Amino acid sequence: MPDLDALAGSAARALAYLPWWAESLILIVACCAVVMPLHGIVYRAMKRAIAGKSLFWRSLVSRTRGPSRLGLIVVAISLASTTVHLSWEVRIALNQILLVAFVTLTGWCCATALHIATVIYLRRFKLDAEDNLLARKHFTQMRILERAGVTLVALITLSVALMTFEPVRQYGVSLLASAGAAGLVLGLAMQPVLSNLVAGIQIAITQPIRIEDAIIVENEWGWVEEITATYVVVRLWDWRRLVLPLTYFIQKPFQNWTRDGASLIGSVFLYVDHRAPVAAMREKLTEIARATPLWDGKVVNLQVSDAKESTIEIRMLVSARNAPQAWDLRCVVREAMITWLQAGHPEALPRHRTEWVGTEEPALRRAEERRFAA
């Protein structure tokens, strides 16, 4: 022990002749050299200790390896800084930086834990399943709530970090106490952000839209690809992306084709002649539907929905498992029915009838009568 004390004393005397920045640099390097091997030992011990625990704890320890190492370095530098001969201003600045770093690392770990919990919860649901209504419901709720939680953690972390600065803390308290024009301007400036945040919570609870919902919005048809804390990304049928604020889906009407289920009924309209064989067309529609795997076997129907002076309107209804298959099934039915009518019943195709009345017929009749009279 006397040798160690003498060594420490000589080291302190040697460092005393160095400038403060060199002394601080040597301190940081020494702390890293000591902490990093120690952290490796502690990390391996924790991995063995939680080997039989749940997936959440194993993932949390694995994902927070970097933040925990940085946090241990911050604590070590904070403890070791008391042994270094630093001026009062430098010591205050160093402690402030270390405190802000520790608060930031804590918020980082909280956000990571929230993300891990969300991912583990959603592992039981599959979006690529045929009946994915329940999966889309939970994915939408958890993703929006996760983003809202991460936003809340970030705001709290930023607030705590700012509160460590005495001038900023006093300024914030004075603004809150005055509640004057500055507070009003700040509230008005934050109104879009806050309204979108509240709209996101409303969407997570009521769920007018979900991930992979088929919707019609702004006269465009597509799928809900992503729901963030402030906007929604709609993947249109031609691969374009339509970005809308969250408040749009709370304040304006839109069509949701998969609100309670993915199955849809598609309609096909044909305009044919009055002589069209409606009964035979009804049988042919059933045959076409049964021949394609796009039909879900639930709805197939043909009706004369309207009759005009030159054509009759035929409405055919067929059901499919989801919106893309319903669209493809409508195209298949339309093409197959027109081809069948062209080949077997050409008289059923629409046509225009014209009756020609000759204007010279009365004159010819009078000429014939005069010829026979003569």
CSV table of C-alpha atoms in Angstrom, one decimal:
chain,number,residue,atom,x,y,z
A,1,MET,CA,0.0,0.0,0.0
A,2,PRO,CA,2.8,2.6,0.8
A,3,ASP,CA,4.2,1.9,-2.7
A,4,LEU,CA,0.8,2.5,-4.3
A,5,ASP,CA,0.3,5.7,-2.3
A,6,ALA,CA,3.7,6.9,-3.3
A,7,LEU,CA,3.0,6.0,-7.0
A,8,ALA,CA,-0.3,7.9,-6.9
A,9,GLY,CA,1.3,10.9,-5.3
A,10,SER,CA,4.1,11.0,-7.8
A,11,ALA,CA,1.5,10.7,-10.6
A,12,ALA,CA,-0.5,13.6,-9.2
A,13,ARG,CA,2.6,15.8,-8.9
A,14,ALA,CA,3.6,14.9,-12.4
A,15,LEU,CA,0.1,15.8,-13.8
A,16,ALA,CA,0.1,19.1,-11.8
A,17,TYR,CA,2.7,20.6,-14.2
A,18,LEU,CA,0.5,19.8,-17.3
A,19,PRO,CA,-2.1,22.2,-18.8
A,20,TRP,CA,-5.7,21.5,-17.8
A,21,TRP,CA,-6.7,20.2,-21.3
A,22,ALA,CA,-3.8,17.7,-21.3
A,23,GLU,CA,-4.7,16.6,-17.8
A,24,SER,CA,-8.3,16.1,-18.8
A,25,LEU,CA,-7.3,14.2,-21.9
A,26,ILE,CA,-5.1,11.8,-19.9
A,27,LEU,CA,-8.0,11.4,-17.4
A,28,ILE,CA,-10.4,10.4,-20.2
A,29,VAL,CA,-8.0,8.0,-21.7
A,30,ALA,CA,-7.2,6.4,-18.4
A,31,CYS,CA,-10.9,6.0,-17.5
A,32,CYS,CA,-11.6,4.4,-20.9
A,33,ALA,CA,-8.7,2.0,-20.4
A,34,VAL,CA,-10.0,0.9,-17.1
A,35,VAL,CA,-13.8,0.9,-17.8
A,36,MET,CA,-13.9,-0.9,-21.1
A,37,PRO,CA,-12.4,-4.2,-19.9
A,38,LEU,CA,-14.4,-3.9,-16.7
A,39,HIS,CA,-17.6,-3.4,-18.7
A,40,GLY,CA,-16.8,-6.4,-20.9
A,41,ILE,CA,-16.5,-8.6,-17.7
A,42,VAL,CA,-19.8,-7.2,-16.3
A,43,TYR,CA,-21.6,-7.6,-19.7
A,44,ARG,CA,-20.6,-11.2,-20.0
A,45,ALA,CA,-21.7,-11.9,-16.4
A,46,MET,CA,-25.1,-10.2,-17.1
A,47,LYS,CA,-25.5,-12.3,-20.3
A,48,ARG,CA,-25.0,-15.5,-18.3
A,49,ALA,CA,-27.3,-14.3,-15.6
A,50,ILE,CA,-30.2,-13.6,-17.9
A,51,ALA,CA,-29.7,-16.6,-20.2
A,52,GLY,CA,-32.9,-18.2,-18.8
A,53,LYS,CA,-34.9,-15.0,-18.7
A,54,SER,CA,-37.5,-13.7,-21.2
A,55,LEU,CA,-36.6,-12.4,-24.7
A,56,PHE,CA,-37.2,-8.8,-23.6
A,57,TRP,CA,-34.4,-8.9,-21.0
A,58,ARG,CA,-32.0,-10.7,-23.3
A,59,SER,CA,-32.7,-8.2,-26.1
A,60,LEU,CA,-32.5,-5.2,-23.7
A,61,VAL,CA,-29.1,-6.2,-22.4
A,62,SER,CA,-27.8,-6.9,-25.9
A,63,ARG,CA,-29.2,-3.6,-27.4
A,64,THR,CA,-28.0,-1.4,-24.6
A,65,ARG,CA,-24.4,-2.6,-24.6
A,66,GLY,CA,-23.1,0.6,-26.2
A,67,PRO,CA,-25.1,3.0,-24.0
A,68,SER,CA,-24.3,1.1,-20.8
A,69,ARG,CA,-20.5,1.3,-21.7
A,70,LEU,CA,-20.8,5.0,-22.3
A,71,GLY,CA,-22.7,5.5,-19.1
A,72,LEU,CA,-20.1,3.7,-17.1
A,73,ILE,CA,-17.4,5.8,-18.7
A,74,VAL,CA,-19.3,9.0,-17.8
A,75,VAL,CA,-19.6,7.8,-14.1
A,76,ALA,CA,-15.9,6.9,-14.0
A,77,ILE,CA,-14.8,10.3,-15.4
A,78,SER,CA,-17.1,12.1,-13.0
A,79,LEU,CA,-15.6,10.2,-10.0
A,80,ALA,CA,-12.0,10.7,-11.3
A,81,SER,CA,-12.4,14.4,-12.0
A,82,THR,CA,-12.3,15.1,-8.3
A,83,THR,CA,-8.7,14.0,-8.2
A,84,VAL,CA,-7.5,16.3,-11.0
A,85,HIS,CA,-6.4,19.8,-10.4
A,86,LEU,CA,-8.8,21.8,-12.5
A,87,SER,CA,-10.1,25.3,-12.3
A,88,TRP,CA,-13.5,25.9,-10.9
A,89,GLU,CA,-14.9,27.0,-14.3
A,90,VAL,CA,-13.5,23.9,-16.1
A,91,ARG,CA,-14.8,21.6,-13.3
A,92,ILE,CA,-18.3,23.1,-13.5
A,93,ALA,CA,-18.4,22.8,-17.3
A,94,LEU,CA,-17.1,19.1,-17.2
A,95,ASN,CA,-19.7,18.2,-14.6
A,96,GLN,CA,-22.4,19.8,-16.7
A,97,ILE,CA,-21.4,17.9,-19.8
A,98,LEU,CA,-21.2,14.6,-17.9
A,99,LEU,CA,-24.7,15.2,-16.4
A,100,VAL,CA,-26.2,16.0,-19.8
A,101,ALA,CA,-24.6,12.9,-21.3
A,102,PHE,CA,-25.9,10.7,-18.5
A,103,VAL,CA,-29.5,12.1,-18.9
A,104,THR,CA,-29.2,11.5,-22.7
A,105,LEU,CA,-28.0,7.9,-22.3
A,106,THR,CA,-30.9,7.2,-19.9
A,107,GLY,CA,-33.4,8.5,-22.4
A,108,TRP,CA,-31.7,6.4,-25.1
A,109,CYS,CA,-32.1,3.3,-23.0
A,110,CYS,CA,-35.7,4.0,-22.3
A,111,ALA,CA,-36.5,4.5,-26.0
A,112,THR,CA,-34.6,1.2,-26.8
A,113,ALA,CA,-36.6,-0.6,-24.2
A,114,LEU,CA,-39.9,0.7,-25.6
A,115,HIS,CA,-38.8,-0.4,-29.1
A,116,ILE,CA,-37.9,-3.9,-28.0
A,117,ALA,CA,-41.2,-4.3,-26.1
A,118,THR,CA,-43.1,-3.3,-29.3
A,119,VAL,CA,-41.2,-5.6,-31.6
A,120,ILE,CA,-41.6,-8.6,-29.2
A,121,TYR,CA,-45.3,-7.9,-28.8
A,122,LEU,CA,-45.8,-7.7,-32.6
A,123,ARG,CA,-43.9,-11.0,-33.3
A,124,ARG,CA,-47.1,-13.0,-32.8
A,125,PHE,CA,-48.9,-11.2,-35.7
A,126,LYS,CA,-48.2,-11.7,-39.4
A,127,LEU,CA,-49.1,-9.0,-41.9
A,128,ASP,CA,-48.6,-11.4,-44.8
A,129,ALA,CA,-51.3,-13.8,-43.6
A,130,GLU,CA,-54.5,-14.1,-45.8
A,131,ASP,CA,-56.7,-12.8,-43.0
A,132,ASN,CA,-54.5,-10.1,-41.4
A,133,LEU,CA,-57.2,-7.9,-40.0
A,134,LEU,CA,-56.2,-8.5,-36.4
A,135,ALA,CA,-52.5,-8.2,-37.2
A,136,ARG,CA,-53.1,-4.8,-39.0
A,137,LYS,CA,-55.1,-3.6,-36.0
A,138,HIS,CA,-52.3,-4.4,-33.5
A,139,PHE,CA,-49.5,-3.2,-35.8
A,140,THR,CA,-51.3,0.2,-36.2
A,141,GLN,CA,-51.9,0.6,-32.5
A,142,MET,CA,-48.4,-0.4,-31.4
A,143,ARG,CA,-46.5,1.6,-34.0
A,144,ILE,CA,-48.4,4.8,-33.3
A,145,LEU,CA,-48.1,4.3,-29.5
A,146,GLU,CA,-44.4,3.5,-29.9
A,147,ARG,CA,-43.8,6.7,-31.8
A,148,ALA,CA,-45.8,8.7,-29.3
A,149,GLY,CA,-43.9,7.1,-26.5
A,150,VAL,CA,-40.5,7.8,-28.1
A,151,THR,CA,-41.6,11.4,-28.7
A,152,LEU,CA,-42.6,11.7,-25.0
A,153,VAL,CA,-39.3,10.2,-23.9
A,154,ALA,CA,-37.4,12.6,-26.1
A,155,LEU,CA,-39.3,15.6,-24.7
A,156,ILE,CA,-38.8,14.5,-21.2
A,157,THR,CA,-35.1,13.9,-21.8
A,158,LEU,CA,-34.7,17.3,-23.4
A,159,SER,CA,-36.6,19.0,-20.6
A,160,VAL,CA,-34.4,17.3,-17.9
A,161,ALA,CA,-31.2,18.1,-19.8
A,162,LEU,CA,-32.3,21.8,-20.1
A,163,MET,CA,-33.2,22.0,-16.5
A,164,THR,CA,-29.6,21.1,-15.5
A,165,PHE,CA,-28.6,24.6,-16.9
A,166,GLU,CA,-29.4,27.2,-14.4
A,167,PRO,CA,-29.9,30.1,-16.8
A,168,VAL,CA,-32.2,28.1,-19.1
A,169,ARG,CA,-34.2,26.8,-16.1
A,170,GLN,CA,-34.8,30.3,-14.8
A,171,TYR,CA,-35.8,31.6,-18.2
A,172,GLY,CA,-38.3,28.7,-18.6
A,173,VAL,CA,-39.8,29.3,-15.2
A,174,SER,CA,-40.2,33.0,-15.9
A,175,LEU,CA,-41.9,32.3,-19.2
A,176,LEU,CA,-44.3,29.9,-17.6
A,177,ALA,CA,-45.0,32.4,-14.8
A,178,SER,CA,-45.6,35.3,-17.1
A,179,ALA,CA,-47.8,33.3,-19.5
A,180,GLY,CA,-47.7,36.3,-21.8
A,181,ALA,CA,-47.2,36.9,-25.5
A,182,ALA,CA,-44.2,34.5,-25.7
A,183,GLY,CA,-46.3,31.6,-24.4
A,184,LEU,CA,-49.1,32.4,-26.8
A,185,VAL,CA,-46.7,32.5,-29.8
A,186,LEU,CA,-45.2,29.2,-28.7
A,187,GLY,CA,-48.6,27.6,-28.3
A,188,LEU,CA,-49.6,28.8,-31.8
A,189,ALA,CA,-46.4,27.6,-33.3
A,190,MET,CA,-46.7,24.2,-31.7
A,191,GLN,CA,-50.4,23.8,-32.7
A,192,PRO,CA,-49.8,21.7,-35.8
A,193,VAL,CA,-47.4,19.4,-34.0
A,194,LEU,CA,-49.7,19.0,-31.0
A,195,SER,CA,-52.8,18.5,-33.2
A,196,ASN,CA,-51.1,15.7,-35.2
A,197,LEU,CA,-49.9,14.1,-32.0
A,198,VAL,CA,-53.4,14.1,-30.6
A,199,ALA,CA,-54.7,12.8,-33.9
A,200,GLY,CA,-52.2,10.0,-33.8
A,201,ILE,CA,-53.5,8.9,-30.4
A,202,GLN,CA,-57.1,9.1,-31.7
A,203,ILE,CA,-56.2,6.9,-34.7
A,204,ALA,CA,-54.4,4.4,-32.5
A,205,ILE,CA,-57.5,4.1,-30.3
A,206,THR,CA,-60.4,4.4,-32.8
A,207,GLN,CA,-58.4,3.0,-35.8
A,208,PRO,CA,-60.2,4.5,-38.8
A,209,ILE,CA,-57.1,3.3,-40.8
A,210,ARG,CA,-54.6,0.6,-40.2
A,211,ILE,CA,-51.4,-0.5,-41.7
A,212,GLU,CA,-52.0,-2.1,-45.2
A,213,ASP,CA,-55.6,-0.9,-45.3
A,214,ALA,CA,-56.9,-0.4,-48.8
A,215,ILE,CA,-58.3,3.2,-49.0
A,216,ILE,CA,-59.5,5.8,-51.5
A,217,VAL,CA,-58.3,9.2,-50.5
A,218,GLU,CA,-58.0,12.4,-52.6
A,219,ASN,CA,-59.5,10.4,-55.5
A,220,GLU,CA,-56.6,8.0,-55.4
A,221,TRP,CA,-56.6,4.3,-54.5
A,222,GLY,CA,-53.8,2.7,-52.5
A,223,TRP,CA,-52.7,1.0,-49.3
A,224,VAL,CA,-51.6,2.6,-46.0
A,225,GLU,CA,-47.9,1.9,-46.0
A,226,GLU,CA,-46.7,3.9,-42.9
A,227,ILE,CA,-48.3,5.8,-40.0
A,228,THR,CA,-45.8,8.1,-38.3
A,229,ALA,CA,-46.3,10.6,-35.4
A,230,THR,CA,-47.3,13.4,-37.8
A,231,TYR,CA,-48.2,12.0,-41.2
A,232,VAL,CA,-49.5,8.9,-43.1
A,233,VAL,CA,-47.9,7.5,-46.2
A,234,VAL,CA,-50.3,5.9,-48.7
A,235,ARG,CA,-48.8,3.6,-51.4
A,236,LEU,CA,-50.8,4.2,-54.5
A,237,TRP,CA,-51.5,1.5,-57.1
A,238,ASP,CA,-48.9,2.9,-59.5
A,239,TRP,CA,-46.2,2.9,-56.8
A,240,ARG,CA,-46.5,6.6,-56.1
A,241,ARG,CA,-46.6,7.8,-52.5
A,242,LEU,CA,-49.3,10.1,-51.2
A,243,VAL,CA,-48.3,11.8,-47.9
A,244,LEU,CA,-51.1,13.2,-45.7
A,245,PRO,CA,-51.1,14.7,-42.2
A,246,LEU,CA,-52.7,12.6,-39.5
A,247,THR,CA,-55.4,15.3,-38.9
A,248,TYR,CA,-56.7,14.6,-42.5
A,249,PHE,CA,-58.1,11.2,-41.4
A,250,ILE,CA,-59.8,12.7,-38.4
A,251,GLN,CA,-61.3,15.8,-40.2
A,252,LYS,CA,-62.1,14.6,-43.8
A,253,PRO,CA,-64.1,11.7,-45.3
A,254,PHE,CA,-62.3,8.9,-47.1
A,255,GLN,CA,-63.1,5.3,-48.2
A,256,ASN,CA,-61.7,2.3,-46.3
A,257,TRP,CA,-62.2,-0.9,-48.2
A,258,THR,CA,-60.7,-3.1,-45.4
A,259,ARG,CA,-62.2,-1.5,-42.3
A,260,ASP,CA,-63.9,-4.7,-40.9
A,261,GLY,CA,-62.5,-7.3,-43.3
A,262,ALA,CA,-60.4,-7.7,-46.5
A,263,SER,CA,-63.2,-9.3,-48.5
A,264,LEU,CA,-64.8,-7.2,-51.2
A,265,ILE,CA,-67.6,-7.5,-53.7
A,266,GLY,CA,-66.6,-6.3,-57.2
A,267,SER,CA,-69.2,-5.1,-59.7
A,268,VAL,CA,-69.0,-5.4,-63.5
A,269,PHE,CA,-71.4,-3.6,-65.9
A,270,LEU,CA,-72.1,-4.6,-69.5
A,271,TYR,CA,-74.5,-2.9,-71.9
A,272,VAL,CA,-76.0,-5.4,-74.3
A,273,ASP,CA,-78.9,-5.7,-76.8
A,274,HIS,CA,-82.4,-6.5,-75.6
A,275,ARG,CA,-82.1,-9.9,-77.3
A,276,ALA,CA,-79.2,-10.9,-75.0
A,277,PRO,CA,-79.7,-14.3,-73.3
A,278,VAL,CA,-79.8,-13.2,-69.7
A,279,ALA,CA,-80.3,-16.7,-68.2
A,280,ALA,CA,-77.4,-18.1,-70.2
A,281,MET,CA,-75.2,-15.2,-69.2
A,282,ARG,CA,-76.1,-15.9,-65.5
A,283,GLU,CA,-74.9,-19.5,-65.9
A,284,LYS,CA,-71.8,-18.4,-67.8
A,285,LEU,CA,-70.9,-16.0,-65.0
A,286,THR,CA,-71.1,-18.8,-62.4
A,287,GLU,CA,-68.9,-20.9,-64.7
A,288,ILE,CA,-66.3,-18.1,-65.1
A,289,ALA,CA,-66.2,-17.4,-61.3
A,290,ARG,CA,-65.7,-21.1,-60.5
A,291,ALA,CA,-62.9,-21.4,-63.0
A,292,THR,CA,-60.7,-18.7,-61.5
A,293,PRO,CA,-58.9,-18.9,-58.1
A,294,LEU,CA,-59.6,-15.2,-57.6
A,295,TRP,CA,-63.2,-15.9,-56.5
A,296,ASP,CA,-63.6,-16.7,-52.8
A,297,GLY,CA,-66.8,-18.7,-53.4
A,298,LYS,CA,-69.2,-16.4,-51.6
A,299,VAL,CA,-71.0,-14.0,-54.0
A,300,VAL,CA,-71.8,-14.4,-57.7
A,301,ASN,CA,-74.9,-12.8,-59.1
A,302,LEU,CA,-76.2,-11.3,-62.4
A,303,GLN,CA,-79.1,-8.9,-62.7
A,304,VAL,CA,-80.6,-6.6,-65.3
A,305,SER,CA,-80.1,-3.3,-63.4
A,306,ASP,CA,-81.5,-1.0,-66.1
A,307,ALA,CA,-83.1,-0.9,-69.5
A,308,LYS,CA,-82.7,1.9,-72.0
A,309,GLU,CA,-84.2,2.5,-75.5
A,310,SER,CA,-81.2,0.8,-77.2
A,311,THR,CA,-79.5,-1.4,-74.6
A,312,ILE,CA,-80.0,-3.1,-71.3
A,313,GLU,CA,-77.6,-2.8,-68.4
A,314,ILE,CA,-76.3,-6.0,-66.9
A,315,ARG,CA,-74.7,-5.9,-63.4
A,316,MET,CA,-72.5,-8.8,-62.4
A,317,LEU,CA,-71.4,-9.1,-58.8
A,318,VAL,CA,-68.4,-11.3,-57.7
A,319,SER,CA,-66.6,-11.4,-54.4
A,320,ALA,CA,-62.9,-11.8,-53.7
A,321,ARG,CA,-60.6,-12.1,-50.7
A,322,ASN,CA,-59.0,-8.6,-50.9
A,323,ALA,CA,-59.0,-5.5,-53.0
A,324,PRO,CA,-56.3,-6.4,-55.5
A,325,GLN,CA,-57.9,-9.8,-56.2
A,326,ALA,CA,-61.3,-8.1,-56.6
A,327,TRP,CA,-59.9,-5.8,-59.2
A,328,ASP,CA,-58.3,-8.6,-61.1
A,329,LEU,CA,-61.5,-10.7,-60.8
A,330,ARG,CA,-63.6,-7.9,-62.3
A,331,CYS,CA,-61.2,-7.7,-65.3
A,332,VAL,CA,-61.3,-11.5,-65.8
A,333,VAL,CA,-65.1,-11.6,-65.7
A,334,ARG,CA,-65.5,-8.6,-68.1
A,335,GLU,CA,-63.1,-10.0,-70.6
A,336,ALA,CA,-64.4,-13.6,-70.5
A,337,MET,CA,-68.1,-12.5,-70.8
A,338,ILE,CA,-67.4,-10.3,-73.8
A,339,THR,CA,-65.4,-13.0,-75.5
A,340,TRP,CA,-68.2,-15.5,-74.9
A,341,LEU,CA,-70.9,-13.1,-76.3
A,342,GLN,CA,-68.8,-12.4,-79.4
A,343,ALA,CA,-68.3,-16.1,-80.1
A,344,GLY,CA,-71.7,-17.6,-79.2
A,345,HIS,CA,-74.2,-14.8,-79.1
A,346,PRO,CA,-73.2,-11.9,-81.5
A,347,GLU,CA,-76.8,-10.8,-81.6
A,348,ALA,CA,-76.5,-9.8,-77.9
A,349,LEU,CA,-73.9,-7.1,-78.7
A,350,PRO,CA,-75.3,-3.6,-78.6
A,351,ARG,CA,-76.3,-2.2,-82.0
A,352,HIS,CA,-78.2,0.8,-83.4
A,353,ARG,CA,-81.4,0.2,-85.4
A,354,THR,CA,-82.3,2.5,-88.3
A,355,GLU,CA,-85.4,2.3,-90.5
A,356,TRP,CA,-85.0,3.9,-93.9
A,357,VAL,CA,-88.2,5.5,-95.4
A,358,GLY,CA,-87.9,6.4,-99.1
A,359,THR,CA,-89.2,9.9,-100.0
A,360,GLU,CA,-89.8,8.8,-103.6
A,361,GLU,CA,-92.3,6.0,-102.9
A,362,PRO,CA,-95.6,8.0,-103.2
A,363,ALA,CA,-94.5,9.4,-106.6
A,364,LEU,CA,-93.6,6.0,-108.0
A,365,ARG,CA,-97.0,4.6,-106.8
A,366,ARG,CA,-98.9,7.4,-108.7
A,367,ALA,CA,-96.8,6.8,-111.8
A,368,GLU,CA,-97.7,3.1,-111.7
A,369,GLU,CA,-101.3,3.9,-111.3
A,370,ARG,CA,-101.4,6.2,-114.3
A,371,ARG,CA,-99.5,3.6,-116.4
A,372,PHE,CA,-102.0,0.9,-115.6
A,373,ALA,CA,-105.0,3.3,-116.1
A,374,ALA,CA,-103.7,4.1,-119.6
